[in-house]
Amino acid sequence: MGRLMQFEGRRLLRQTSLYICLGILVLMVFVSAFSTYSMVKLMGEDASTAIMLASGLSPGDLMCGKGYLISAAGSSSLLMLFGIAAALYFCADYTGGTLKNIIGRGNSRSSVFLTNQAYVMVMGLIFGVICWLSGLFFGSLFWGLGKNWDVSAILRQLLLQMLVMWAFGAFYSFWSVLVRKTGWAVALCILTPGLISTMAALLDIFTTKKDFLVSNYWLTSCLTYASTPGAGAEDVSRSILVALAWFILFCLGGWLISRRQDV
Amino acid sequence: MDMVLQTHGLTKRFGAHAAVDQVNMTIRRGDIYGFIGKNGAGKTTLMRMILSLALPSEGSYELFGQAPSPALQARIGSLVETPGFYKNCSARENLIRFSILYGAERKQVEDILQLVGLEKTGNLKAGKFSLGMKQRLGIGIALLKDPEFVVLDEPVNGLDPAGISQIRNLIMELNQKRGVTFLISSHLLDELSKIASHYGIINNGRLVEELSRSALSEKGGSRLRLVVSDAEKARAILQPLMEPGELMIQDHALIVRRSAEESARLNRLLLEGGVDVSSIQPEQGDLEAFFMERIGG
């Protein structure tokens, strides 16, 4: 297992697409901060009001290094780029035929899946950290660091973001191990999170119990709560449980599929 | 003699179709086992099962006389179907990665690059290699960490005559000097007959026959090619001594299904019958004819 970890680790770190996706992520965070900055500069009070109405937060909470540190992960580009990189990483062994060399020399399907899953989590951590740092950097660059730093609250939200990212990582691994084709896996990883969100939102419309929202039990909502500065304790607690449940479910599903697959 | 592989009623079904059906195969240490069969006969599926790439529907197998385990599996090198490698990496990087996985020394990477003739490919990405180079890289990966048993599925696919000869010599050298056991499938029966010590013939998923090289010769695999002054007359002379199918004319020469020990007697009979014999050449192991006969082709 140690050699497999070393082998897969080298593969991850030498995956060009990982660096390309990370580069695009940094660029997207910059574009997001810059466009908000330009909009506020051009429109003045109107833009601030619009931001307040859209997020329910004061512009001061959002438009600063602290605000962008927490909220940068909420952009759809993070999930999309992480999904692409994870699918490319996971499917490379299937499409290149290298899985034959790995399994054929005595590595079990379970250990291969778990190692890959572990590295998708590492990838999630890399994406998360880069996203936070670039959010903090560009937010501070345009508006300054921000006031009232409640470090423990920020850490709690960032940890929740990471948990949700790992649950998404398990979701991407699940699709990759199921379809085993790079193109399909990338497409599914990009499209399905949004598709499930839309379906959940549609179900919410038809739900009679107004205190129960289906969409609250899908990962996208969890990430929204995790990346909203000052999110409520109840939402955060529920998001932790939901993310954990999906993480376990997708890991288990992917592992069961991989165990019975011919290579 | 040590068993390297023994299968017991190994079966793989895809729905109702049995791709491999109740195969009992035996490969001993030091064998070069030529595995022969038509396309879709079940060769690759069987290889995939013994490498744990496909899960058997029924039956079992033993590796090195024991139930398969990761430790035993690690002693097997393989190249099944298309060679597996990272297209965006050089041959060296591919070998380095797999040397890490297999626990091979880094020094072996350079040795193998030389062994398979890829030492001068530099930073060229493996995805841009020719078919033959890809095949060599696949063989190189299979040979990392000095496996005791090597499974090669169509190893000379895409190689030019020089490459084929190089791989043949490599297999012979590894077999003779290091005692490496091989299981090789190939459609190039003539090529296989140059190296194989044993044969297994598979047809429609069933192992039709297993035999050694010497048994193949005894079973009519060996024949003599006689270049004579009058082939028709020669046939008339020898026909009464032969069974049906043991004698034929091919390219004005007489083909006799007899071993080299009988060449003097045949020569004498023809000379006595007034036919001049300009040459008698033994053609060892007519594998193709034997194979066609066994699979009813």
Coordinates of C-alpha atoms in Angstrom, one line a residue:
Chain A
M1 CA 0.0 0.0 0.0
G2 CA 2.9 2.3 0.8
R3 CA 4.4 1.9 -2.7
L4 CA 1.0 2.4 -4.3
M5 CA 0.6 5.6 -2.3
Q6 CA 4.0 6.8 -3.5
F7 CA 3.2 5.8 -7.1
E8 CA -0.2 7.6 -7.1
G9 CA 1.3 10.6 -5.3
R10 CA 3.9 11.0 -8.0
R11 CA 1.2 10.6 -10.6
L12 CA -0.9 13.4 -9.0
L13 CA 1.9 15.8 -8.6
R14 CA 2.9 15.3 -12.3
Q15 CA -0.6 15.7 -13.6
T16 CA -0.4 18.8 -15.8
S17 CA -4.2 19.3 -15.8
L18 CA -4.1 19.8 -12.0
Y19 CA -1.9 22.9 -12.4
I20 CA -3.9 24.2 -15.3
C21 CA -7.1 23.9 -13.3
L22 CA -5.5 25.5 -10.3
G23 CA -4.3 28.4 -12.5
I24 CA -7.8 28.9 -14.0
L25 CA -9.2 28.9 -10.4
V26 CA -6.9 31.7 -9.3
L27 CA -7.8 33.6 -12.4
M28 CA -11.5 33.1 -11.8
V29 CA -11.2 34.3 -8.2
F30 CA -9.4 37.4 -9.5
V31 CA -12.0 38.0 -12.2
S32 CA -14.8 37.7 -9.5
A33 CA -13.1 40.2 -7.1
F34 CA -12.1 42.5 -9.9
S35 CA -15.6 42.6 -11.5
T36 CA -17.2 43.3 -8.1
Y37 CA -14.6 46.0 -7.4
S38 CA -15.2 47.6 -10.8
M39 CA -19.0 47.4 -10.5
V40 CA -18.9 49.1 -7.1
K41 CA -16.6 51.7 -8.4
L42 CA -18.8 52.4 -11.4
M43 CA -22.2 52.2 -9.7
G44 CA -21.4 53.3 -6.2
E45 CA -24.3 52.9 -3.7
D46 CA -26.5 51.1 -6.2
A47 CA -24.0 48.2 -6.4
S48 CA -23.7 48.0 -2.7
T49 CA -27.5 47.8 -2.3
A50 CA -27.6 45.1 -5.0
I51 CA -25.0 43.1 -3.1
M52 CA -26.8 43.4 0.1
L53 CA -30.1 42.3 -1.4
A54 CA -28.4 39.3 -3.2
S55 CA -26.4 38.0 -0.3
G56 CA -28.2 39.3 2.7
L57 CA -24.9 40.6 4.0
S58 CA -23.5 44.0 4.3
P59 CA -20.9 44.9 1.7
G60 CA -18.4 45.4 4.4
D61 CA -18.7 41.7 5.4
L62 CA -18.3 40.5 1.9
M63 CA -16.0 43.0 0.2
C64 CA -12.7 42.4 2.0
G65 CA -10.0 39.8 2.4
K66 CA -11.9 38.0 5.1
G67 CA -15.1 38.0 3.1
Y68 CA -13.4 36.6 0.0
L69 CA -11.5 34.0 2.0
I70 CA -14.8 32.5 3.1
S71 CA -16.9 33.2 0.0
A72 CA -14.5 32.4 -2.9
A73 CA -15.3 28.6 -2.5
G74 CA -18.9 29.3 -3.2
S75 CA -18.3 30.1 -6.9
S76 CA -19.3 27.4 -9.3
S77 CA -15.9 27.5 -11.0
L78 CA -14.2 25.8 -8.0
L79 CA -16.5 22.8 -8.2
M80 CA -16.2 22.6 -12.0
L81 CA -12.4 22.8 -12.0
F82 CA -12.1 20.3 -9.1
G83 CA -14.5 18.0 -10.9
I84 CA -12.5 18.2 -14.2
A85 CA -9.1 17.6 -12.4
A86 CA -10.5 14.7 -10.3
A87 CA -12.1 12.9 -13.2
L88 CA -8.9 13.3 -15.3
Y89 CA -6.9 11.9 -12.4
F90 CA -9.2 9.1 -11.6
C91 CA -9.8 7.9 -15.2
A92 CA -6.2 8.1 -16.4
D93 CA -5.5 4.6 -15.1
Y94 CA -8.6 3.2 -16.9
T95 CA -8.1 4.9 -20.3
G96 CA -4.3 4.4 -20.4
G97 CA -4.6 0.7 -19.5
T98 CA -2.1 1.3 -16.6
L99 CA -4.6 -0.2 -14.2
K100 CA -3.7 -3.6 -15.7
N101 CA -0.1 -3.1 -14.6
I102 CA -1.2 -2.1 -11.1
I103 CA -3.7 -4.8 -10.4
G104 CA -1.7 -7.4 -12.4
R105 CA 1.1 -7.1 -9.9
G106 CA -0.9 -7.9 -6.8
N107 CA -2.6 -4.6 -5.8
S108 CA -6.2 -5.2 -4.9
R109 CA -9.0 -3.2 -6.5
S110 CA -10.0 -1.9 -3.0
S111 CA -6.5 -0.6 -2.3
V112 CA -6.3 1.1 -5.7
F113 CA -9.7 2.7 -5.2
L114 CA -9.0 3.9 -1.7
T115 CA -5.6 5.3 -2.7
N116 CA -7.1 7.2 -5.6
Q117 CA -9.9 8.4 -3.3
A118 CA -7.4 9.5 -0.8
Y119 CA -5.5 11.5 -3.5
V120 CA -8.8 13.1 -4.7
M121 CA -9.2 14.3 -1.1
V122 CA -5.6 15.7 -1.2
M123 CA -6.6 17.3 -4.5
G124 CA -9.7 18.8 -2.8
L125 CA -7.5 20.2 -0.1
I126 CA -5.1 21.7 -2.6
F127 CA -8.0 23.3 -4.5
G128 CA -9.6 24.6 -1.2
V129 CA -6.3 26.1 0.1
I130 CA -5.5 27.7 -3.3
C131 CA -9.1 29.1 -3.5
W132 CA -8.9 30.5 0.1
L133 CA -5.5 32.0 -0.4
S134 CA -6.4 33.6 -3.7
G135 CA -9.7 34.9 -2.2
L136 CA -7.8 36.4 0.8
F137 CA -5.2 37.9 -1.5
F138 CA -7.4 39.5 -4.1
G139 CA -10.1 40.5 -1.5
S140 CA -7.3 42.3 0.5
L141 CA -5.8 43.7 -2.6
F142 CA -9.0 45.5 -3.6
W143 CA -10.6 46.3 -0.2
G144 CA -8.1 45.5 2.6
L145 CA -8.1 42.5 5.0
G146 CA -11.5 43.4 6.7
K147 CA -12.5 43.9 10.3
N148 CA -13.8 41.7 13.2
W149 CA -11.8 38.6 12.5
D150 CA -13.5 35.8 14.4
V151 CA -10.8 33.2 13.8
S152 CA -12.6 30.2 15.3
A153 CA -15.8 31.0 13.3
I154 CA -13.8 31.4 10.1
L155 CA -11.9 28.1 10.7
R156 CA -15.2 26.3 11.4
Q157 CA -16.6 27.5 8.0
L158 CA -13.4 26.6 6.2
L159 CA -13.4 23.1 7.7
L160 CA -17.0 22.7 6.6
Q161 CA -16.0 23.8 3.1
M162 CA -13.3 21.2 3.1
L163 CA -15.7 18.5 4.2
V164 CA -18.1 19.5 1.4
M165 CA -15.2 19.5 -1.0
W166 CA -14.3 16.0 0.1
A167 CA -17.9 14.9 -0.3
F168 CA -17.8 16.3 -3.9
G169 CA -14.5 14.5 -4.4
A170 CA -16.2 11.2 -3.4
F171 CA -19.0 12.1 -5.8
Y172 CA -16.5 12.6 -8.7
S173 CA -14.7 9.4 -7.8
F174 CA -18.0 7.6 -7.9
W175 CA -18.9 8.8 -11.4
S176 CA -15.3 8.1 -12.6
V177 CA -15.2 4.6 -11.4
L178 CA -18.7 3.9 -12.7
V179 CA -18.2 5.2 -16.3
R180 CA -14.4 4.7 -16.6
K181 CA -14.2 7.0 -19.6
T182 CA -12.5 10.4 -19.2
G183 CA -15.0 12.3 -21.5
W184 CA -18.1 10.9 -19.8
A185 CA -16.6 11.3 -16.3
V186 CA -15.7 14.9 -16.9
A187 CA -19.1 15.7 -18.4
L188 CA -20.9 14.0 -15.5
C189 CA -18.7 15.7 -12.9
I190 CA -19.4 19.1 -14.4
L191 CA -23.1 18.7 -15.0
T192 CA -24.6 16.5 -12.3
P193 CA -24.0 18.8 -9.2
G194 CA -25.9 21.6 -10.9
L195 CA -28.5 19.2 -12.3
I196 CA -29.2 17.7 -8.9
S197 CA -29.4 21.2 -7.4
T198 CA -32.0 22.2 -10.0
M199 CA -34.0 19.1 -9.4
A200 CA -33.9 19.7 -5.6
A201 CA -35.0 23.3 -6.1
L202 CA -37.9 22.1 -8.3
L203 CA -38.9 19.6 -5.6
D204 CA -38.8 22.5 -3.1
I205 CA -41.4 24.3 -5.1
F206 CA -43.8 21.4 -4.8
T207 CA -43.0 20.6 -1.2
T208 CA -45.9 21.4 1.1
K209 CA -43.8 21.5 4.3
K210 CA -42.2 24.9 4.1
D211 CA -39.7 24.3 6.9
F212 CA -38.3 21.4 5.0
L213 CA -36.3 22.1 1.9
V214 CA -35.0 19.1 -0.2
S215 CA -32.2 21.3 -1.6
N216 CA -30.8 21.7 1.9
Y217 CA -29.8 18.0 1.7
W218 CA -27.7 18.3 -1.3
L219 CA -24.0 19.3 -1.3
T220 CA -24.3 22.5 -3.3
S221 CA -26.5 24.0 -0.6
C222 CA -24.0 22.8 2.0
L223 CA -21.2 24.6 0.1
T224 CA -23.4 27.8 -0.1
Y225 CA -23.8 27.8 3.7
A226 CA -20.2 27.0 4.2
S227 CA -19.1 29.9 2.1
T228 CA -21.5 32.5 3.4
P229 CA -19.9 34.8 6.0
G230 CA -21.8 34.5 9.3
A231 CA -23.9 31.5 8.3
G232 CA -26.3 30.3 11.0
A233 CA -25.2 27.5 13.4
E234 CA -28.2 25.3 12.5
D235 CA -27.4 25.5 8.8
V236 CA -23.7 24.8 9.5
S237 CA -24.5 21.8 11.7
R238 CA -27.0 20.3 9.2
S239 CA -24.4 20.9 6.4
I240 CA -21.8 18.9 8.3
L241 CA -24.1 15.9 8.7
V242 CA -25.3 16.1 5.1
A243 CA -21.8 16.4 3.7
L244 CA -20.6 13.5 5.9
A245 CA -23.5 11.3 4.8
W246 CA -22.9 11.9 1.1
F247 CA -19.2 11.4 1.5
I248 CA -19.7 8.0 3.1
L249 CA -22.4 7.0 0.6
F250 CA -20.3 7.9 -2.5
C251 CA -17.1 6.4 -1.1
L252 CA -19.0 3.2 -0.3
G253 CA -20.7 3.1 -3.7
G254 CA -17.5 3.7 -5.6
W255 CA -15.6 1.1 -3.6
L256 CA -18.4 -1.5 -4.2
I257 CA -18.4 -0.8 -7.9
S258 CA -14.6 -1.0 -8.2
R259 CA -14.4 -4.3 -6.3
R260 CA -16.4 -6.2 -8.9
Q261 CA -15.2 -4.6 -12.1
D262 CA -13.1 -6.4 -14.7
V263 CA -10.1 -4.3 -15.7
Chain B
M1 CA 8.9 -30.1 -11.5
D2 CA 7.7 -26.8 -10.0
M3 CA 4.3 -25.6 -11.1
V4 CA 4.1 -21.9 -12.0
L5 CA 0.5 -22.0 -13.1
Q6 CA -2.2 -24.6 -12.7
T7 CA -5.8 -23.9 -13.5
H8 CA -8.7 -26.0 -12.4
G9 CA -11.9 -25.8 -14.5
L10 CA -11.3 -22.1 -15.0
T11 CA -14.4 -20.5 -16.6
K12 CA -15.4 -17.0 -17.5
R13 CA -19.0 -16.3 -18.7
F14 CA -20.3 -13.2 -20.3
G15 CA -24.1 -13.8 -20.0
A16 CA -24.8 -17.2 -21.4
H17 CA -21.6 -17.3 -23.5
A18 CA -18.6 -19.0 -21.9
A19 CA -15.5 -17.2 -23.2
V20 CA -13.3 -19.6 -21.2
D21 CA -14.8 -23.0 -20.5
Q22 CA -13.5 -25.4 -17.9
V23 CA -9.8 -24.9 -18.7
N24 CA -7.2 -27.0 -16.9
M25 CA -3.8 -25.6 -17.9
T26 CA -0.4 -26.5 -16.5
I27 CA 2.7 -24.4 -16.9
R28 CA 5.9 -25.6 -15.2
R29 CA 8.9 -23.6 -14.2
G30 CA 11.2 -22.8 -17.2
D31 CA 8.5 -23.4 -19.8
I32 CA 7.9 -21.1 -22.7
Y33 CA 4.2 -21.9 -23.2
G34 CA 2.9 -20.9 -26.5
F35 CA -0.8 -20.2 -26.3
I36 CA -2.6 -20.6 -29.6
G37 CA -6.1 -19.9 -30.6
K38 CA -8.2 -18.1 -33.2
N39 CA -9.4 -14.5 -32.4
G40 CA -12.0 -14.7 -29.7
A41 CA -11.0 -18.2 -28.7
G42 CA -10.5 -17.1 -25.1
K43 CA -6.7 -16.6 -24.8
T44 CA -6.8 -13.0 -23.6
T45 CA -9.7 -13.7 -21.2
L46 CA -7.8 -16.6 -19.6
M47 CA -4.7 -14.4 -19.3
R48 CA -6.7 -11.7 -17.7
M49 CA -8.1 -14.1 -15.1
I50 CA -4.8 -15.4 -14.0
L51 CA -3.6 -11.8 -13.6
S52 CA -6.7 -10.9 -11.5
L53 CA -7.8 -8.4 -14.1
A54 CA -11.0 -10.4 -14.7
L55 CA -12.8 -12.4 -12.1
P56 CA -13.5 -16.0 -12.9
S57 CA -17.1 -17.2 -13.0
E58 CA -16.1 -20.7 -11.9
G59 CA -13.0 -22.7 -11.2
S60 CA -9.7 -21.7 -9.6
Y61 CA -6.0 -21.4 -10.3
E62 CA -2.8 -21.8 -8.4
L63 CA 0.3 -19.7 -8.8
F64 CA 3.7 -21.2 -7.9
G65 CA 1.8 -24.1 -6.4
Q66 CA -0.2 -21.9 -4.0
A67 CA -3.6 -20.2 -4.0
P68 CA -3.1 -16.7 -5.6
S69 CA -2.1 -13.9 -3.3
P70 CA -0.8 -10.3 -3.8
A71 CA 2.7 -11.5 -3.0
L72 CA 2.6 -14.2 -5.6
Q73 CA 0.9 -11.9 -8.1
A74 CA 3.8 -9.5 -7.6
R75 CA 6.1 -12.1 -9.1
I76 CA 4.3 -12.0 -12.5
G77 CA 5.1 -9.5 -15.2
S78 CA 2.5 -9.0 -18.0
L79 CA 1.6 -7.3 -21.2
V80 CA -2.0 -8.1 -22.0
E81 CA -3.9 -6.6 -25.0
T82 CA -2.6 -3.1 -25.5
P83 CA 0.4 -1.9 -23.5
G84 CA -0.5 0.2 -20.5
F85 CA 1.5 3.4 -19.9
Y86 CA 1.0 7.1 -19.3
K87 CA 0.8 8.8 -22.7
N88 CA 2.0 12.2 -21.5
C89 CA 5.2 10.8 -20.0
S90 CA 8.4 9.7 -21.5
A91 CA 9.5 6.0 -21.5
R92 CA 11.9 6.7 -18.7
E93 CA 9.2 8.4 -16.5
N94 CA 6.8 5.6 -17.2
L95 CA 9.4 3.1 -16.1
I96 CA 10.4 5.2 -13.0
R97 CA 6.7 5.3 -11.9
F98 CA 6.3 1.5 -12.3
S99 CA 9.6 0.9 -10.6
I100 CA 8.3 2.7 -7.6
L101 CA 5.1 0.7 -7.6
Y102 CA 6.8 -2.6 -8.1
G103 CA 9.7 -1.9 -5.7
A104 CA 12.3 -2.2 -8.4
E105 CA 15.7 -0.5 -8.1
R106 CA 15.9 2.8 -10.0
K107 CA 19.1 1.5 -11.7
Q108 CA 17.0 -1.2 -13.4
V109 CA 15.1 1.5 -15.4
E110 CA 18.2 2.3 -17.4
D111 CA 18.9 -1.4 -18.0
I112 CA 15.4 -2.0 -19.2
L113 CA 15.5 1.1 -21.5
Q114 CA 18.5 -0.4 -23.1
L115 CA 17.1 -3.9 -23.1
V116 CA 14.0 -2.8 -25.1
G117 CA 15.9 -0.3 -27.2
L118 CA 14.2 2.9 -25.9
E119 CA 17.2 4.5 -24.3
K120 CA 17.5 7.2 -26.9
T121 CA 13.9 8.4 -26.8
G122 CA 14.7 11.1 -24.3
N123 CA 11.7 13.3 -23.4
L124 CA 9.5 12.1 -26.3
K125 CA 6.1 11.4 -24.9
A126 CA 5.1 7.7 -25.0
G127 CA 1.8 8.7 -26.7
K128 CA 3.8 9.8 -29.7
F129 CA 5.7 6.5 -30.0
S130 CA 5.2 4.2 -33.0
L131 CA 3.2 1.0 -32.4
G132 CA 6.5 -1.0 -32.1
M133 CA 7.9 1.4 -29.5
K134 CA 4.8 1.3 -27.5
Q135 CA 5.0 -2.5 -27.5
R136 CA 8.6 -2.4 -26.4
L137 CA 7.7 0.0 -23.5
G138 CA 4.9 -2.4 -22.5
I139 CA 7.4 -5.3 -22.4
G140 CA 9.9 -3.1 -20.5
I141 CA 7.3 -2.4 -17.8
A142 CA 6.4 -6.1 -17.7
L143 CA 10.1 -7.0 -17.0
L144 CA 10.6 -4.5 -14.1
K145 CA 11.5 -6.1 -10.8
D146 CA 12.7 -9.3 -12.5
P147 CA 9.4 -11.3 -12.6
E148 CA 9.7 -15.1 -12.4
F149 CA 6.7 -15.6 -14.7
V150 CA 5.9 -13.3 -17.6
V151 CA 2.5 -13.3 -19.4
L152 CA 2.7 -11.8 -22.9
D153 CA -0.3 -11.4 -25.1
E154 CA 0.7 -10.9 -28.7
P155 CA 4.1 -9.4 -27.7
V156 CA 5.4 -8.9 -31.2
N157 CA 2.4 -7.0 -32.5
G158 CA 3.4 -4.1 -34.6
L159 CA 7.1 -4.9 -34.4
D160 CA 9.3 -4.9 -37.5
P161 CA 11.3 -8.1 -38.4
A162 CA 14.3 -6.7 -36.5
G163 CA 12.2 -5.9 -33.5
I164 CA 10.6 -9.4 -33.6
S165 CA 14.0 -11.0 -33.6
Q166 CA 15.1 -8.8 -30.8
I167 CA 12.1 -9.7 -28.6
R168 CA 12.6 -13.4 -29.5
N169 CA 16.2 -13.3 -28.4
L170 CA 15.3 -11.4 -25.2
I171 CA 12.7 -14.1 -24.3
M172 CA 15.1 -16.9 -25.0
E173 CA 17.8 -15.2 -23.0
L174 CA 15.6 -14.5 -20.0
N175 CA 14.3 -18.1 -20.2
Q176 CA 17.7 -19.7 -20.5
K177 CA 19.9 -17.5 -18.3
R178 CA 17.4 -16.5 -15.6
G179 CA 14.9 -19.3 -15.8
V180 CA 12.0 -17.0 -16.4
T181 CA 8.8 -18.8 -17.4
F182 CA 6.7 -17.4 -20.2
L183 CA 3.1 -17.7 -21.3
I184 CA 2.9 -16.2 -24.7
S185 CA 0.0 -15.9 -27.1
S186 CA 0.7 -15.1 -30.7
H187 CA -0.9 -15.4 -34.1
L188 CA 2.5 -15.7 -35.6
L189 CA 2.7 -19.5 -35.3
D190 CA 6.0 -19.7 -37.1
E191 CA 7.5 -17.2 -34.7
L192 CA 6.0 -19.0 -31.7
S193 CA 7.4 -22.3 -32.9
K194 CA 10.9 -20.9 -32.7
I195 CA 10.8 -20.4 -29.0
A196 CA 8.0 -22.3 -27.4
S197 CA 8.8 -25.4 -25.4
H198 CA 5.1 -26.3 -24.8
Y199 CA 1.9 -25.5 -26.5
G200 CA -1.7 -25.1 -25.5
I201 CA -4.4 -24.9 -28.1
I202 CA -7.7 -23.2 -27.2
N203 CA -10.8 -23.2 -29.3
N204 CA -14.2 -21.7 -28.4
G205 CA -13.0 -21.3 -24.8
R206 CA -11.9 -24.9 -24.3
L207 CA -8.3 -26.0 -24.1
V208 CA -8.2 -28.6 -26.9
E209 CA -4.7 -29.8 -26.3
E210 CA -1.6 -29.3 -24.3
L211 CA 1.6 -30.7 -25.6
S212 CA 5.4 -30.3 -25.5
R213 CA 7.5 -29.3 -28.5
S214 CA 8.8 -32.9 -28.8
A215 CA 5.3 -34.3 -28.6
L216 CA 4.3 -32.0 -31.4
S217 CA 7.1 -33.4 -33.5
E218 CA 6.0 -37.0 -32.7
K219 CA 2.4 -36.2 -33.5
G220 CA 3.2 -35.4 -37.1
G221 CA 4.4 -31.9 -36.6
S222 CA 7.8 -32.6 -38.3
R223 CA 8.1 -33.2 -42.0
L224 CA 10.6 -33.5 -44.7
R225 CA 10.8 -31.4 -47.9
L226 CA 12.3 -33.4 -50.8
V227 CA 13.4 -31.6 -53.9
V228 CA 13.3 -34.3 -56.6
S229 CA 13.7 -34.6 -60.4
D230 CA 10.1 -35.8 -60.8
A231 CA 7.7 -35.1 -58.0
E232 CA 4.8 -37.1 -59.5
K233 CA 6.9 -40.2 -60.0
A234 CA 8.3 -39.8 -56.5
R235 CA 4.9 -39.6 -55.0
A236 CA 3.9 -42.8 -56.8
I237 CA 6.9 -44.6 -55.3
L238 CA 6.3 -43.4 -51.8
Q239 CA 2.5 -43.5 -51.7
P240 CA 2.1 -47.2 -50.8
L241 CA 4.3 -46.6 -47.7
M242 CA 2.3 -43.6 -46.4
E243 CA -1.0 -43.0 -44.6
P244 CA -3.5 -40.6 -46.3
G245 CA -2.4 -37.0 -45.8
E246 CA 1.2 -37.8 -45.1
L247 CA 2.4 -37.1 -48.6
M248 CA 1.8 -34.1 -50.8
I249 CA 3.4 -32.0 -53.6
Q250 CA 4.0 -28.3 -52.8
D251 CA 5.9 -25.9 -55.1
H252 CA 7.2 -28.9 -57.2
A253 CA 8.7 -30.4 -54.0
L254 CA 7.5 -33.5 -52.1
I255 CA 6.4 -32.9 -48.6
V256 CA 6.5 -36.1 -46.5
R257 CA 5.3 -36.2 -42.9
R258 CA 8.2 -38.1 -41.5
S259 CA 11.0 -37.3 -39.1
A260 CA 14.6 -36.6 -40.3
E261 CA 15.7 -40.1 -39.2
E262 CA 13.9 -41.5 -42.2
S263 CA 15.5 -39.3 -44.8
A264 CA 18.2 -41.9 -45.8
R265 CA 15.6 -44.6 -46.3
L266 CA 13.4 -42.3 -48.4
N267 CA 16.4 -41.2 -50.4
R268 CA 17.4 -44.8 -51.2
L269 CA 13.8 -45.7 -52.2
L270 CA 13.6 -42.8 -54.6
L271 CA 17.0 -43.5 -56.1
E272 CA 16.1 -47.1 -56.6
G273 CA 12.9 -46.0 -58.3
G274 CA 14.8 -43.8 -60.8
V275 CA 14.1 -40.4 -59.1
D276 CA 17.1 -38.0 -58.4
V277 CA 17.0 -36.3 -55.0
S278 CA 18.7 -32.9 -55.0
S279 CA 17.9 -32.0 -51.4
I280 CA 16.1 -33.3 -48.3
Q281 CA 15.3 -30.6 -45.7
P282 CA 13.7 -31.3 -42.3
E283 CA 10.9 -28.8 -41.4
Q284 CA 10.5 -29.0 -37.7
G285 CA 7.2 -28.6 -35.9
D286 CA 4.7 -27.7 -38.5
L287 CA 2.6 -25.9 -35.8
E288 CA 0.2 -24.3 -38.3
A289 CA -0.9 -27.6 -39.8
F290 CA -1.3 -29.2 -36.4
F291 CA -3.2 -26.2 -35.1
M292 CA -5.5 -26.2 -38.1
E293 CA -6.1 -29.9 -37.7
R294 CA -7.0 -29.5 -34.0
I295 CA -9.4 -26.6 -34.3
G296 CA -10.9 -28.1 -37.5
G297 CA -10.0 -25.1 -39.6

